[in-house]
Coordinates of C-alpha atoms and ligand atoms in Angstrom, one line a residue:
X1 CA 0.0 0.0 0.0
X2 CA 2.8 2.4 1.0
X3 CA 4.6 1.5 -2.2
X4 CA 1.5 2.2 -4.3
X5 CA 1.0 5.6 -2.7
X6 CA 4.7 6.5 -3.2
X7 CA 4.6 5.3 -6.8
X8 CA 1.3 7.2 -7.5
X9 CA 2.7 10.4 -6.1
X10 CA 6.1 10.2 -7.9
X11 CA 4.7 9.3 -11.3
X12 CA 2.1 12.1 -11.0
X13 CA 4.8 14.6 -10.1
X14 CA 7.0 13.6 -13.1
X15 CA 4.0 13.7 -15.4
X16 CA 3.0 17.2 -14.3
X17 CA 6.6 18.5 -14.6
X18 CA 7.1 17.1 -18.1
X19 CA 3.8 18.6 -19.2
X20 CA 5.0 22.1 -18.3
X21 CA 7.6 22.8 -20.9
X22 CA 6.8 22.0 -24.5
X23 CA 9.9 23.0 -26.4
X24 CA 8.6 23.1 -30.0
X25 CA 8.3 26.8 -30.2
X26 CA 11.9 27.9 -30.3
X27 CA 12.4 28.1 -34.1
X28 CA 10.3 29.5 -36.9
X29 CA 7.9 27.1 -38.7
X30 CA 9.3 26.9 -42.2
X31 CA 7.4 26.3 -45.5
X32 CA 8.9 25.3 -48.8
X33 CA 7.2 24.2 -52.1
X34 CA 7.8 21.2 -54.3
X35 CA 6.4 21.4 -57.9
X36 CA 6.2 18.1 -59.8
X37 CA 5.5 17.2 -63.4
X38 CA 7.2 20.1 -65.1
X39 CA 7.5 18.9 -68.7
X40 CA 7.0 19.8 -72.3
X41 CA 3.3 19.3 -71.7
X42 CA 2.7 21.4 -68.6
X43 CA 1.3 24.9 -69.0
X44 CA 4.1 27.5 -69.1
X45 CA 2.2 30.7 -68.3
X46 CA 0.8 29.1 -65.2
X47 CA 4.2 27.9 -64.1
X48 CA 5.7 31.4 -64.8
X49 CA 3.1 33.0 -62.6
X50 CA 3.5 30.4 -59.8
X51 CA 7.3 30.7 -59.7
X52 CA 7.0 34.5 -59.7
X53 CA 4.5 34.5 -56.9
X54 CA 6.8 32.2 -54.8
X55 CA 9.7 34.5 -55.5
X56 CA 7.9 37.7 -54.7
X57 CA 7.0 36.4 -51.3
X58 CA 10.6 35.3 -50.6
X59 CA 9.9 31.6 -50.9
X60 CA 11.4 28.7 -52.8
X61 CA 10.6 25.4 -54.5
X62 CA 12.1 22.2 -55.7
X63 CA 10.9 21.7 -59.3
X64 CA 10.7 18.1 -60.6
X65 CA 11.3 18.0 -64.4
X66 CA 10.3 15.0 -66.5
X67 CA 13.1 14.8 -69.1
X68 CA 11.5 12.3 -71.5
X69 CA 7.8 12.2 -70.9
X70 CA 6.3 8.7 -71.8
X71 CA 9.4 7.6 -73.8
X72 CA 10.4 4.0 -73.7
X73 CA 13.1 2.9 -71.2
X74 CA 16.4 2.1 -72.9
X75 CA 18.3 -1.0 -71.6
X76 CA 21.7 0.7 -71.9
X77 CA 22.9 4.3 -72.2
X78 CA 24.4 3.6 -75.6
X79 CA 21.1 2.8 -77.3
X80 CA 19.6 6.2 -76.2
X81 CA 20.5 9.3 -78.3
X82 CA 17.6 11.7 -77.6
X83 CA 18.0 15.0 -75.8
X84 CA 15.5 16.3 -73.2
X85 CA 12.0 17.1 -74.6
X86 CA 11.9 20.7 -73.4
X87 CA 11.5 23.7 -75.6
X88 CA 13.7 26.8 -75.2
X89 CA 11.1 28.8 -73.3
X90 CA 10.7 26.0 -70.7
X91 CA 14.5 25.8 -70.4
X92 CA 14.8 29.5 -70.0
X93 CA 12.2 29.7 -67.3
X94 CA 14.0 27.1 -65.2
X95 CA 17.3 28.8 -65.7
X96 CA 15.9 32.2 -64.8
X97 CA 14.4 31.1 -61.4
X98 CA 17.3 28.9 -60.6
X99 CA 19.7 31.8 -61.1
X100 CA 18.0 33.9 -58.5
X101 CA 17.8 31.0 -56.0
X102 CA 14.0 30.6 -56.1
X103 CA 14.0 27.1 -57.4
X104 CA 16.2 24.0 -57.3
X105 CA 15.8 21.5 -60.1
X106 CA 15.3 17.8 -59.8
X107 CA 14.8 15.1 -62.3
X108 CA 11.2 13.7 -61.9
X109 CA 12.0 10.2 -63.2
X110 CA 13.0 9.4 -66.7
X111 CA 9.7 9.1 -68.5
X112 CA 7.3 9.1 -65.6
X113 CA 6.0 5.7 -66.6
X114 CA 4.9 2.9 -64.3
X115 CA 7.3 -0.1 -64.9
X116 CA 4.5 -2.4 -63.8
X117 CA 6.9 -4.8 -62.0
X118 CA 5.3 -4.5 -58.6
X119 CA 1.8 -4.2 -57.2
X120 CA 2.2 -0.5 -56.7
X121 CA 3.0 2.2 -59.3
X122 CA 6.7 3.0 -59.7
X123 CA 9.2 3.9 -62.4
X124 CA 12.2 2.4 -60.5
X125 CA 11.1 0.0 -57.8
X126 CA 11.6 -3.7 -58.7
X127 CA 14.1 -3.0 -61.5
X128 CA 17.7 -4.4 -61.3
X129 CA 20.1 -1.7 -60.0
X130 CA 22.0 -1.5 -63.3
X131 CA 18.8 -0.5 -65.2
X132 CA 17.9 2.0 -62.5
X133 CA 21.4 3.5 -62.8
X134 CA 21.1 3.8 -66.6
X135 CA 17.8 5.7 -66.3
X136 CA 19.2 8.0 -63.6
X137 CA 22.4 8.6 -65.5
X138 CA 20.8 9.5 -68.8
X139 CA 18.2 11.8 -67.2
X140 CA 20.7 13.6 -65.1
X141 CA 23.3 14.0 -67.9
X142 CA 20.8 15.2 -70.5
X143 CA 19.0 17.7 -68.2
X144 CA 22.4 19.1 -67.1
X145 CA 23.4 19.5 -70.8
X146 CA 20.1 21.3 -71.6
X147 CA 20.3 23.7 -68.7
X148 CA 24.0 24.1 -68.3
X149 CA 23.5 23.3 -64.5
X150 CA 24.5 20.6 -62.2
X151 CA 21.4 18.4 -61.3
X152 CA 21.7 16.4 -58.1
X153 CA 18.2 15.8 -57.0
X154 CA 15.5 13.2 -57.8
X155 CA 11.8 13.3 -57.2
X156 CA 10.7 9.8 -58.1
X157 CA 7.4 9.6 -60.0
X158 CA 4.5 8.3 -57.7
X159 CA 6.9 9.0 -54.8
X160 CA 8.0 5.4 -54.9
X161 CA 11.4 3.7 -55.0
X162 CA 13.3 0.7 -53.5
X163 CA 16.6 0.1 -51.7
X164 CA 18.4 -0.3 -55.1
X165 CA 17.2 3.2 -56.1
X166 CA 19.0 4.7 -53.1
X167 CA 22.2 2.8 -53.9
X168 CA 21.9 3.8 -57.6
X169 CA 21.4 7.4 -56.6
X170 CA 24.6 7.4 -54.5
X171 CA 26.5 5.7 -57.3
X172 CA 25.4 8.4 -59.8
X173 CA 26.4 11.3 -57.5
X174 CA 22.9 12.5 -56.5
X175 CA 22.7 14.3 -53.1
X176 CA 19.0 15.0 -52.6
X177 CA 15.9 12.8 -52.8
X178 CA 12.3 14.0 -52.3
X179 CA 9.7 11.3 -52.0
X180 CA 6.9 10.4 -49.6
X181 CA 6.9 11.6 -45.9
X182 CA 8.6 8.3 -45.0
X183 CA 10.9 5.8 -46.7
X184 CA 11.2 2.8 -44.4
X185 CA 14.5 1.5 -45.8
X186 CA 16.4 4.7 -45.2
X187 CA 19.8 4.5 -43.5
X188 CA 21.8 7.2 -41.7
X189 CA 24.4 7.5 -44.4
X190 CA 21.9 7.9 -47.2
X191 CA 21.5 11.1 -49.2
X192 CA 19.6 14.2 -48.0
X193 CA 15.9 14.0 -47.9
X194 CA 13.0 16.4 -48.5
X195 CA 9.7 14.7 -47.5
X196 CA 6.6 15.5 -49.6
X197 CA 3.9 17.2 -47.6
X198 CA 0.4 18.7 -48.0
X199 CA -1.2 19.4 -51.3
X200 CA -2.1 23.1 -51.9
X201 CA -5.7 22.6 -50.8
X202 CA -4.5 21.3 -47.4
X203 CA -1.6 23.7 -46.8
X204 CA -3.4 26.4 -44.8
X205 CA -5.0 23.8 -42.5
X206 CA -1.6 22.2 -41.8
X207 CA 0.0 25.5 -41.0
X208 CA -2.9 26.5 -38.7
X209 CA -2.8 23.2 -36.9
X210 CA 1.0 23.6 -36.3
X211 CA 0.5 27.2 -35.0
X212 CA -2.4 26.1 -32.7
X213 CA -0.3 23.2 -31.2
X214 CA 2.7 25.4 -30.8
X215 CA 4.7 23.1 -33.1
X216 CA 7.0 25.7 -34.8
X217 CA 10.1 23.6 -34.8
X218 CA 9.4 21.9 -38.2
X219 CA 9.3 22.2 -41.9
X220 CA 6.3 21.9 -44.2
X221 CA 6.8 20.9 -47.8
X222 CA 3.7 21.7 -49.9
X223 CA 3.7 19.4 -52.9
X224 CA 1.9 20.6 -56.0
X225 CA 1.3 19.2 -59.4
X226 CA -0.1 21.0 -62.5
X227 CA -3.4 19.3 -61.9
X228 CA -3.7 20.8 -58.4
X229 CA -4.0 24.2 -60.0
X230 CA -7.1 25.2 -62.0
X231 CA -5.2 27.4 -64.5
X232 CA -3.1 24.3 -65.6
X233 CA -6.1 23.2 -67.7
X234 CA -5.6 19.6 -66.4
X235 CA -8.2 17.8 -64.3
X236 CA -7.4 16.0 -61.0
X237 CA -6.5 12.3 -61.6
X238 CA -8.9 9.5 -60.5
X239 CA -7.0 8.8 -57.2
X240 CA -7.2 12.5 -56.2
X241 CA -10.8 13.1 -57.2
X242 CA -11.9 13.7 -53.6
X243 CA -9.5 16.7 -53.4
X244 CA -10.2 20.2 -54.6
X245 CA -8.2 22.1 -57.2
X246 CA -7.0 25.5 -56.1
X247 CA -6.6 28.7 -58.1
X248 CA -3.3 30.6 -58.4
X249 CA -5.0 33.3 -56.4
X250 CA -5.6 30.8 -53.5
X251 CA -1.9 30.0 -53.5
X252 CA -1.1 33.7 -53.4
X253 CA -3.4 34.1 -50.5
X254 CA -1.7 31.2 -48.7
X255 CA 1.7 32.8 -49.3
X256 CA 0.5 36.1 -47.9
X257 CA -1.1 34.3 -44.9
X258 CA 2.2 32.5 -44.2
X259 CA 4.4 35.6 -44.5
X260 CA 2.0 37.4 -42.1
X261 CA 2.2 34.9 -39.3
X262 CA 4.7 35.5 -36.5
X263 CA 7.4 32.8 -36.3
X264 CA 6.4 31.3 -39.7
X265 CA 8.5 31.8 -42.8
X266 CA 8.9 30.8 -46.4
X267 CA 12.3 29.2 -47.2
X268 CA 14.1 27.8 -50.3
X269 CA 16.0 24.6 -51.0
X270 CA 19.1 26.7 -51.2
X271 CA 18.6 28.1 -47.7
X272 CA 17.7 24.7 -46.3
X273 CA 20.8 23.2 -47.9
X274 CA 23.1 25.7 -46.2
X275 CA 22.5 24.0 -42.8
X276 CA 23.5 20.2 -43.1
X277 CA 21.0 19.0 -40.6
X278 CA 17.9 20.5 -42.3
X279 CA 17.6 17.9 -45.0
X280 CA 19.6 15.1 -43.4
X281 CA 18.8 11.4 -43.4
X282 CA 19.1 11.6 -39.6
X283 CA 16.2 14.0 -39.5
X284 CA 14.0 11.7 -41.7
X285 CA 14.9 8.7 -39.5
X286 CA 14.1 10.6 -36.3
X287 CA 10.7 11.7 -37.7
X288 CA 9.9 8.1 -38.9
X289 CA 10.7 6.7 -35.5
X290 CA 8.4 9.3 -33.8
X291 CA 5.5 8.6 -36.3
X292 CA 5.9 4.9 -35.9
X293 CA 6.4 4.8 -32.1
X294 CA 4.1 2.6 -30.1
X295 CA 2.6 5.6 -28.3
X296 CA 1.9 7.4 -31.6
X297 CA 0.4 4.4 -33.3
X298 CA -1.9 3.4 -30.4
X299 CA -2.7 6.9 -29.3
X300 CA -1.8 6.1 -25.7
X301 CA -1.7 9.7 -24.4
X302 CA -4.4 12.3 -24.1
X303 CA -4.4 14.6 -27.1
X304 CA -4.0 17.9 -25.1
X305 CA -0.5 16.8 -24.2
X306 CA 0.4 17.7 -27.9
X307 CA 3.0 14.9 -28.1
X308 CA 1.8 13.4 -31.3
X309 CA 3.5 14.4 -34.5
X310 CA 1.1 16.5 -36.6
X311 CA 0.4 15.5 -40.2
X312 CA 2.5 17.3 -42.8
X313 CA 5.2 18.4 -40.4
X314 CA 8.8 17.4 -40.7
X315 CA 10.3 18.1 -37.2
X316 CA 13.9 19.0 -36.5
X317 CA 16.1 16.2 -35.2
X318 CA 16.0 17.7 -31.7
X319 CA 12.2 18.1 -31.6
X320 CA 11.6 14.6 -33.0
X321 CA 13.9 13.0 -30.5
X322 CA 12.6 15.1 -27.7
X323 CA 8.9 14.3 -28.5
X324 CA 9.8 10.6 -28.7
X325 CA 11.5 10.6 -25.3
X326 CA 8.6 12.6 -23.8
X327 CA 6.1 10.1 -25.2
X328 CA 7.9 7.3 -23.4
X329 CA 8.3 9.3 -20.1
X330 CA 4.7 10.6 -20.1
X331 CA 3.1 7.3 -21.1
X332 CA 5.1 5.4 -18.4
X333 CA 4.2 7.9 -15.7
X334 CA 0.6 8.1 -16.8
X335 CA 0.0 4.4 -16.7
X336 CA 2.1 3.8 -13.6
X337 CA 0.0 6.5 -11.7
X338 CA -3.2 4.9 -13.0
X339 CA -2.0 1.4 -11.9
X340 CA -0.9 2.7 -8.5
X341 CA -4.3 4.5 -8.0
X342 CA -6.3 1.4 -8.8
X343 CA -4.1 -0.8 -6.5
X344 CA -4.9 1.7 -3.7
X345 CA -8.6 1.6 -4.5
X346 CA -8.8 -2.2 -4.6
X347 CA -6.7 -2.5 -1.5
X348 CA -9.0 -0.2 0.4
X349 CA -12.0 -2.2 -0.8
X350 CA -10.5 -5.5 0.3
X351 CA -9.3 -4.1 3.6
X352 CA -12.5 -2.4 4.6
X353 CA -15.1 -4.8 3.1
X354 CA -16.2 -7.2 5.8
X355 CA -16.2 -10.4 3.7
X356 CA -13.3 -9.6 1.5
X357 CA -12.6 -13.3 0.9
X358 CA -15.9 -13.6 -1.0
X359 CA -14.9 -10.7 -3.2
X360 CA -11.7 -12.3 -4.4
X361 CA -13.2 -14.7 -6.9
X362 CA -15.4 -12.2 -8.8
X363 CA -12.4 -9.7 -8.8
X364 CA -10.1 -12.4 -10.1
X365 CA -12.6 -13.3 -12.9
X366 CA -12.9 -9.5 -13.8
X367 CA -9.1 -9.3 -13.9
X368 CA -8.8 -12.4 -16.1
X369 CA -11.4 -10.9 -18.5
X370 CA -9.6 -7.5 -18.7
X371 CA -6.2 -9.1 -19.2
X372 CA -7.6 -11.4 -21.9
X373 CA -9.2 -8.4 -23.6
X374 CA -5.9 -6.5 -23.6
X375 CA -4.1 -9.6 -25.0
X376 CA -6.6 -10.0 -27.8
X377 CA -6.3 -6.2 -28.6
X378 CA -2.5 -6.5 -28.7
X379 CA -2.7 -9.6 -30.9
X380 CA -5.1 -7.9 -33.4
X381 CA -3.0 -4.7 -33.4
X382 CA -5.8 -2.6 -31.9
X383 CA -4.1 -1.7 -28.6
X384 CA -5.4 1.8 -27.9
X385 CA -5.8 3.9 -24.7
X386 CA -8.8 2.0 -23.6
X387 CA -7.0 -1.4 -23.9
X388 CA -4.1 0.0 -22.0
X389 CA -6.5 1.1 -19.2
X390 CA -8.1 -2.4 -19.1
X391 CA -4.6 -3.9 -18.8
X392 CA -3.8 -1.5 -15.9
X393 CA -7.1 -2.3 -14.0
X394 CA -6.6 -6.0 -14.5
X395 CA -3.0 -5.9 -13.1
X396 CA -4.1 -3.6 -10.3
X397 CA -6.8 -6.2 -9.2
X398 CA -4.2 -9.0 -9.2
X399 CA -1.6 -7.0 -7.3
X400 CA -4.3 -5.9 -4.7
X401 CA -5.5 -9.5 -4.1
X402 CA -1.9 -10.7 -3.6
X403 CA -0.9 -7.9 -1.4
X404 CA -4.1 -8.1 0.8
X405 CA -3.5 -12.0 1.0
X406 CA 0.0 -11.5 2.2
X407 CA -0.9 -8.9 4.7
X408 CA -3.7 -11.2 6.0
X409 CA -1.2 -14.1 6.3
X410 CA 1.4 -12.0 8.0
X411 CA -1.2 -10.9 10.5
X412 CA -2.1 -14.6 11.2
Ligands
ZN501 ZN1 4.7 13.2 -61.1

């Protein structure tokens, strides 16, 4: 009993102390853009206006260029003798906004075609590494030739790749990859990473959520395609039909909104690259660990503690690690204090109830039921807060019965 009271008090104190200081408001919330599917076919006047708007607000973007839209994949570099399918105006636009630091340029695949090797869409995944290297090598070399610039970034079509793609990228001298918000096979020595984030119709909400939760210490990468924007003249594809297109004026209004917020700023790939940690593999790995933690996945903490990573935010290494550690400390303290509280309650019932022996069997049956329920929930991967509570109460009953039995025997 004494032990339970001490445990309850201690864990409650630690929980209250760690709730006091949320550290995610030290830096500015940063927003950068990624624009995919720039090709011979995308609408130039819309792109011109978009880049100019981003520039005039002091922002930046990573632009994914499709060098050979819908061309066949060559097996070797020797059998391919085409140059990139971009007309001069398209090339000039890229050069102009690259020169002033507004955009950084990436290859967006080779032909943006699904290789149909796996059960999900990808241009690279599933291919032997040599073939992936050939595609990366030609796309990089030809785009560099056309633009007169060094190209070191890849935005894989459909955001998909495999481990061989990462090795092929390293072999071909790439330094930056931008795909989905997580890439499970990433390793600490892999190249820099820019995770794709909210589509333009969701951007404002993601920023607002971050500001509301005081989660400033993060980066938001708003990912756009021509079909996200009404003026592109392209409709949303089938898999995005539920989303809404935005107008260029909406993007302008978002840019103004972002620049008007305190502690929120637009940034560029150039600025982000000047600080090695910003786009590091370590940052991605820390964020993936936080998003996949047991506490995040099973929502084991009350929402107001704001210890869950918000959708669309790429936290700094420090914040991601700190949130992860706080999740463990807070969840441990919370459930220890609940366990201790229930042990105290059941002990009191057993001590003060006149026929406490009669109570033991129904309590033991209740405990068995609760522990069984928690076990089933763990097995079926549905272990949420309520199952954790059931596990706690079940354990508390068993501990109370044993401790009351021992104290009874010691009295005898
Ligand atoms: Zn694309």
